[in-house]
């Protein structure tokens, strides 16, 4: 069975250099998460990556720039970096068309350039959508300045993946500080804060009426729905009393949201998401290289989880191909 993994990351040296030259505040996580062997794997678009894909049983990776992407750069450097990254991803896809697809990185610091780059990435480079890391400094994804980017994704018929990034400094200080330096960063990032950040961005899109305005816009959340799906019943009930929207939050989850596991091999979480969004909205991912472990766990999880054949095929590849088009042979 074809296995397409859709949250598989890269980090070119040029982006590391752009991050270093960006204005503060800086995201503190990369220094912990992106070094050593992981850093080497993030920079590898060739033989080493393909060998680890084979070991995992993954046929296709959808490549994307890791967090915090280009969101903290100034407008002009972000535009230049987006073109370089997207050309690099497209080149990797051209060299290995049956093994790689790609998500674009977008210069969200320049709201006028972001939709143009999305259109170039999709129409000229053949990328499958874009991966965003939530906020662009003080701007959330529902900010009016970013609406043209969301509109362009709808016009192109491509999904936007909302990936986590570390909360703003003031939020980290208020909610995630005072334990120890390392524990504070971990709790604010991959321990919890990342996931609240990403899930909140999707809830904000719904609350701001974006899915009413753009009813065919498709969003992807990783980590089995970034916490918010598991509290959906409560959040939906409260929002229905506080907001005048065309639909309920539950309906937006079934119409405007896809979910993927990001290398969290939990059948219980998968089954909960299956009950919420339905079998046609589950996608597969390994969160390479961060969750890589030897032993072929991705393929083993796919084959052993309790699903009927149609749902298993949907999770493995068919839902992704229905959303974005079939992989190139």
CSV table of N, CA, C and O in Angstrom, one decimal, residues 29 126 210 238:
chain,number,residue,atom,x,y,z
A,29,UNK,N,13.8,27.6,20.2
A,29,UNK,CA,13.8,26.2,20.1
A,29,UNK,C,14.7,25.5,19.1
A,29,UNK,O,15.3,24.5,19.4
A,126,UNK,N,4.6,23.4,-9.0
A,126,UNK,CA,3.9,22.1,-8.7
A,126,UNK,C,3.8,21.7,-7.3
A,126,UNK,O,3.5,20.5,-7.0
A,210,UNK,N,-13.9,33.2,8.9
A,210,UNK,CA,-13.1,32.9,7.7
A,210,UNK,C,-13.8,31.7,6.9
A,210,UNK,O,-13.9,31.8,5.6
A,238,UNK,N,-19.8,26.8,23.6
A,238,UNK,CA,-19.6,28.1,24.0
A,238,UNK,C,-19.6,29.1,22.9
A,238,UNK,O,-20.2,30.2,22.9
